[in-house]
């Protein structure tokens, strides 16, 4: 009454035409898996591949690396002491040994331009580190935990955000008995951290609603561990972009304060102070202020270009 069941591994009656030995099956190119390339690139790997093909990123990275090299090892680019001045050489024209000539005090302008990068870059990097540490941490906590913590941090950020950075810096620096680089760094970070806090809060709010966060929570992973291991790494893109741009802003702000005479002390070689000193000679036909001004402009341009390239690579909506 019932047909006999086929043995294991044998085709049923009438199905022989659909079964073929493995050695008779031809594997075409579309069936092969390319294992030489390794695992598929993740978000950061894809972003890096995109950045490497962007001329904007390569130019910006070259400018920034050059400025960092000058700031860390200025002795590689000049053997002159920027603080050694000879009044007899006041406003002397450029020569083979002194490419940019001398300023009013008889100081080598090229040496001061090279050594001026150290103060500006140190101030920018230091302010950015504190700015990111305070603003990024508070923004991430506010966005992830929400509730009263979010309300308190948001209200404090709004109060600080309402204070103009330049006005606050000028008032505080004028009241200070002794001005240092660390004081400038603290002031710049103290009045700008709400900028990155708002970006970090929005990124964390967007990331914590993803499925992988809910899956980690369902598996019993602690909330703080979920924040560190799953939310923050996937919310760093916009934060990195805004941090890069603000690094250039900090360098300009420090130069502006030094230009106004309320920034770094006179003992520090600064682009802003040299621009202010060169401004007095501009009407006399001396162009000595253009050397530190050009160095400042190229440095800030490098960080702004880097921020634009990172924005296009890390934000899928901005990719063109």
Coordinates of C-alpha atoms in Angstrom, one line a residue:
X1 CA 0.0 0.0 0.0
X2 CA 2.8 2.4 0.9
X3 CA 5.9 2.9 -1.2
X4 CA 9.2 2.0 0.3
X5 CA 11.2 5.0 1.5
X6 CA 14.5 5.7 -0.3
X7 CA 17.6 5.0 1.7
X8 CA 19.5 7.9 3.2
X9 CA 21.5 9.8 0.6
X10 CA 19.6 8.3 -2.3
X11 CA 17.2 10.3 -4.5
X12 CA 13.5 9.4 -4.5
X13 CA 12.0 7.8 -7.6
X14 CA 11.5 10.5 -10.3
X15 CA 14.0 12.9 -8.8
X16 CA 17.1 11.5 -10.3
X17 CA 17.3 14.2 -13.0
X18 CA 17.6 16.9 -10.3
X19 CA 20.5 15.4 -8.5
X20 CA 24.1 15.6 -9.8
X21 CA 27.4 14.6 -8.3
X22 CA 29.4 17.5 -6.9
X23 CA 32.3 17.0 -9.3
X24 CA 29.9 17.6 -12.2
X25 CA 28.7 21.0 -11.0
X26 CA 30.6 23.9 -12.5
X27 CA 31.2 26.8 -10.0
X28 CA 30.9 30.1 -11.8
X29 CA 32.6 33.4 -10.8
X30 CA 29.5 34.7 -9.1
X31 CA 29.5 31.7 -6.7
X32 CA 33.0 32.1 -5.5
X33 CA 33.7 34.0 -2.3
X34 CA 36.7 36.3 -2.3
X35 CA 38.5 35.5 1.0
X36 CA 41.7 37.4 0.1
X37 CA 40.2 40.7 0.8
X38 CA 39.3 39.6 4.4
X39 CA 36.1 40.5 6.3
X40 CA 33.9 43.4 5.0
X41 CA 35.1 46.8 6.2
X42 CA 33.1 48.3 9.1
X43 CA 32.0 51.9 9.4
X44 CA 35.4 53.2 10.3
X45 CA 37.1 51.1 7.7
X46 CA 34.7 52.4 5.0
X47 CA 35.3 56.0 6.2
X48 CA 39.1 55.5 6.0
X49 CA 38.9 54.2 2.5
X50 CA 36.8 57.1 1.5
X51 CA 39.2 59.6 3.1
X52 CA 42.2 58.2 1.3
X53 CA 40.7 59.0 -2.0
X54 CA 39.9 62.6 -1.2
X55 CA 42.4 65.2 -2.3
X56 CA 40.9 67.6 0.3
X57 CA 41.8 65.2 3.1
X58 CA 45.3 64.6 1.8
X59 CA 46.1 68.3 1.5
X60 CA 44.7 69.0 4.9
X61 CA 46.6 66.1 6.5
X62 CA 49.8 67.3 4.9
X63 CA 49.4 70.9 6.2
X64 CA 48.5 69.7 9.7
X65 CA 51.4 67.2 9.9
X66 CA 53.8 70.0 8.8
X67 CA 52.5 72.4 11.4
X68 CA 52.7 69.7 14.1
X69 CA 56.3 68.8 13.1
X70 CA 57.2 72.5 13.2
X71 CA 55.6 72.9 16.6
X72 CA 57.3 69.9 18.1
X73 CA 60.7 70.2 16.5
X74 CA 61.2 73.9 15.5
X75 CA 65.0 73.4 15.7
X76 CA 64.8 71.3 12.5
X77 CA 63.6 74.4 10.5
X78 CA 65.7 77.2 12.0
X79 CA 68.9 77.6 14.0
X80 CA 68.1 81.1 15.1
X81 CA 66.9 82.1 18.6
X82 CA 63.5 83.9 18.2
X83 CA 64.2 85.9 21.4
X84 CA 67.6 87.1 20.3
X85 CA 67.2 90.6 18.9
X86 CA 69.8 93.2 17.7
X87 CA 68.4 96.7 17.4
X88 CA 71.0 97.5 14.7
X89 CA 69.2 95.1 12.4
X90 CA 65.8 96.8 12.9
X91 CA 63.5 96.3 9.9
X92 CA 66.4 94.9 7.8
X93 CA 65.3 93.3 4.5
X94 CA 65.4 89.6 3.9
X95 CA 68.7 87.9 3.1
X96 CA 70.0 84.5 2.4
X97 CA 70.5 83.7 6.1
X98 CA 67.3 85.5 7.3
X99 CA 64.6 84.7 4.8
X100 CA 61.9 87.0 6.2
X101 CA 64.1 89.8 7.4
X102 CA 63.9 91.5 10.8
X103 CA 61.2 93.1 12.8
X104 CA 61.3 96.5 14.6
X105 CA 63.2 95.1 17.6
X106 CA 65.7 93.4 15.3
X107 CA 64.4 89.8 15.8
X108 CA 64.5 87.3 13.1
X109 CA 61.0 87.1 11.7
X110 CA 61.4 83.6 10.2
X111 CA 62.5 82.2 13.6
X112 CA 59.6 83.8 15.4
X113 CA 57.2 82.5 12.8
X114 CA 58.5 79.0 13.2
X115 CA 58.5 79.1 17.0
X116 CA 55.2 80.8 17.1
X117 CA 53.5 77.6 16.0
X118 CA 54.3 75.9 19.3
X119 CA 52.2 78.2 21.5
X120 CA 49.3 78.3 19.1
X121 CA 49.2 74.6 18.5
X122 CA 49.7 73.8 22.2
X123 CA 46.8 76.1 23.1
X124 CA 44.6 74.7 20.4
X125 CA 45.2 71.0 21.2
X126 CA 45.0 71.6 25.0
X127 CA 41.7 73.5 24.7
X128 CA 40.3 70.9 22.4
X129 CA 41.2 68.1 24.8
X130 CA 39.5 69.8 27.7
X131 CA 36.6 70.9 25.5
X132 CA 36.0 67.3 24.3
X133 CA 36.5 65.8 27.7
X134 CA 33.9 68.0 29.5
X135 CA 31.4 68.6 26.7
X136 CA 31.6 65.1 25.2
X137 CA 31.2 63.4 28.6
X138 CA 28.3 65.6 29.8
X139 CA 26.5 65.4 26.4
X140 CA 26.8 61.6 26.3
X141 CA 25.5 61.2 29.8
X142 CA 22.6 63.6 29.2
X143 CA 21.6 61.9 26.0
X144 CA 21.8 58.3 27.3
X145 CA 20.3 58.6 30.7
X146 CA 17.8 61.5 30.1
X147 CA 15.5 62.5 32.8
X148 CA 16.6 65.0 35.5
X149 CA 20.2 64.6 34.5
X150 CA 19.5 65.7 31.0
X151 CA 17.5 68.7 32.2
X152 CA 20.2 69.9 34.6
X153 CA 23.0 69.5 32.0
X154 CA 21.0 71.2 29.3
X155 CA 20.1 74.2 31.5
X156 CA 23.7 74.7 32.5
X157 CA 24.8 74.4 28.9
X158 CA 22.3 77.0 27.8
X159 CA 23.6 79.4 30.5
X160 CA 27.2 79.0 29.5
X161 CA 26.3 79.1 25.8
X162 CA 24.7 82.5 26.2
X163 CA 28.0 84.1 27.4
X164 CA 30.1 85.4 24.4
X165 CA 33.5 83.6 24.3
X166 CA 35.6 86.5 23.3
X167 CA 34.0 88.9 25.8
X168 CA 34.4 86.5 28.7
X169 CA 38.0 85.7 27.7
X170 CA 39.0 89.4 27.5
X171 CA 37.4 90.3 30.9
X172 CA 38.9 87.3 32.7
X173 CA 42.4 87.7 31.2
X174 CA 42.5 91.4 32.1
X175 CA 41.6 90.6 35.7
X176 CA 44.3 87.9 35.9
X177 CA 47.6 88.9 37.6
X178 CA 49.6 86.4 35.6
X179 CA 48.6 85.1 32.2
X180 CA 49.7 81.6 31.1
X181 CA 49.0 79.2 28.3
X182 CA 47.1 76.9 30.8
X183 CA 44.8 79.8 31.8
X184 CA 44.0 80.5 28.1
X185 CA 43.2 76.8 27.6
X186 CA 40.9 76.7 30.7
X187 CA 39.0 79.8 29.6
X188 CA 38.5 78.6 26.0
X189 CA 37.3 75.2 27.1
X190 CA 35.1 76.5 29.9
X191 CA 33.0 78.7 27.6
X192 CA 32.8 76.4 24.6
X193 CA 32.0 72.9 25.9
X194 CA 28.2 73.3 25.3
X195 CA 29.0 73.2 21.6
X196 CA 30.2 69.7 21.6
X197 CA 27.8 68.7 24.4
X198 CA 24.8 69.4 22.2
X199 CA 26.4 67.4 19.3
X200 CA 27.3 64.5 21.6
X201 CA 23.8 64.4 23.1
X202 CA 22.1 64.3 19.7
X203 CA 24.4 61.6 18.5
X204 CA 23.8 59.4 21.6
X205 CA 20.1 59.9 21.3
X206 CA 20.2 58.7 17.7
X207 CA 22.5 55.7 18.5
X208 CA 20.8 54.4 21.7
X209 CA 17.6 53.6 19.8
X210 CA 19.3 51.1 17.5
X211 CA 18.6 47.4 17.6
X212 CA 22.0 46.4 18.8
X213 CA 21.7 48.6 21.9
X214 CA 18.3 47.0 22.7
X215 CA 19.7 43.5 22.1
X216 CA 22.6 44.2 24.5
X217 CA 20.2 45.5 27.1
X218 CA 18.0 42.4 26.7
X219 CA 21.0 40.2 27.3
X220 CA 21.6 41.8 30.7
X221 CA 24.5 44.1 29.9
X222 CA 24.7 47.0 32.3
X223 CA 23.6 50.4 31.1
X224 CA 26.9 52.1 31.6
X225 CA 28.7 49.3 29.8
X226 CA 26.2 49.6 26.9
X227 CA 27.0 53.3 26.8
X228 CA 30.8 52.7 26.6
X229 CA 30.9 49.7 24.3
X230 CA 28.0 50.2 22.0
X231 CA 26.6 53.7 22.0
X232 CA 29.7 56.0 22.2
X233 CA 31.7 54.2 19.4
X234 CA 28.8 54.6 17.1
X235 CA 28.1 58.3 18.0
X236 CA 31.7 59.6 17.6
X237 CA 31.4 60.6 14.0
X238 CA 29.7 64.1 14.4
X239 CA 31.7 64.7 17.6
X240 CA 35.0 64.2 15.8
X241 CA 34.0 66.5 13.0
X242 CA 33.0 69.4 15.3
X243 CA 36.1 68.9 17.4
X244 CA 38.4 69.1 14.5
X245 CA 36.8 72.4 13.3
X246 CA 36.9 73.9 16.8
X247 CA 40.6 73.2 17.1
X248 CA 41.1 75.7 14.3
X249 CA 38.8 78.1 16.1
X250 CA 40.8 77.8 19.3
X251 CA 44.0 78.7 17.5
X252 CA 42.4 81.8 16.0
X253 CA 40.9 82.8 19.3
X254 CA 44.3 82.6 21.0
X255 CA 45.9 84.6 18.3
X256 CA 43.1 87.2 18.6
X257 CA 43.6 87.5 22.4
X258 CA 47.4 87.9 21.9
X259 CA 46.7 90.4 19.2
X260 CA 44.6 92.5 21.6
X261 CA 47.3 92.2 24.3
X262 CA 45.3 90.1 26.7
X263 CA 46.4 86.7 25.6
X264 CA 49.7 84.9 26.2
X265 CA 52.4 86.8 28.2
X266 CA 55.0 88.8 26.2
X267 CA 57.7 86.1 27.0
X268 CA 55.8 83.6 24.8
X269 CA 56.4 83.8 21.0
X270 CA 52.9 84.0 19.5
X271 CA 51.6 84.6 16.0
X272 CA 49.0 87.0 17.4
X273 CA 51.5 89.1 19.2
X274 CA 53.7 89.3 16.1
X275 CA 50.8 90.3 13.9
X276 CA 50.0 93.1 16.4
X277 CA 53.6 94.2 16.3
X278 CA 53.7 94.1 12.5
X279 CA 50.5 96.1 12.2
X280 CA 52.2 99.2 13.5
X281 CA 54.7 99.0 10.7
X282 CA 52.1 98.3 7.9
X283 CA 51.5 102.0 7.2
X284 CA 55.2 102.5 6.9
X285 CA 55.3 100.0 4.0
X286 CA 56.7 97.1 6.0
X287 CA 54.9 93.8 5.3
X288 CA 56.3 91.8 8.2
X289 CA 52.9 91.0 9.6
X290 CA 52.0 88.9 6.6
X291 CA 54.5 86.1 7.6
X292 CA 52.8 85.2 10.9
X293 CA 49.4 85.9 9.5
X294 CA 50.0 83.5 6.6
X295 CA 51.2 80.8 8.9
X296 CA 48.1 81.3 11.1
X297 CA 45.8 81.2 8.1
X298 CA 47.3 78.1 6.6
X299 CA 47.1 76.3 10.0
X300 CA 43.4 77.1 10.5
X301 CA 42.7 76.3 6.9
X302 CA 44.2 72.8 7.3
X303 CA 41.9 72.0 10.3
X304 CA 38.8 73.4 8.6
X305 CA 39.5 71.4 5.5
X306 CA 40.1 68.3 7.6
X307 CA 36.8 68.8 9.3
X308 CA 35.0 69.1 6.0
X309 CA 36.6 65.9 4.7
X310 CA 35.7 64.0 7.9
X311 CA 32.2 65.3 7.7
X312 CA 31.8 63.9 4.2
X313 CA 33.4 60.6 5.1
X314 CA 31.7 60.0 8.5
X315 CA 28.2 61.3 7.7
X316 CA 26.5 59.1 5.0
X317 CA 24.0 61.9 4.3
X318 CA 26.8 64.2 3.3
X319 CA 28.7 61.8 1.1
X320 CA 28.8 62.9 -2.5

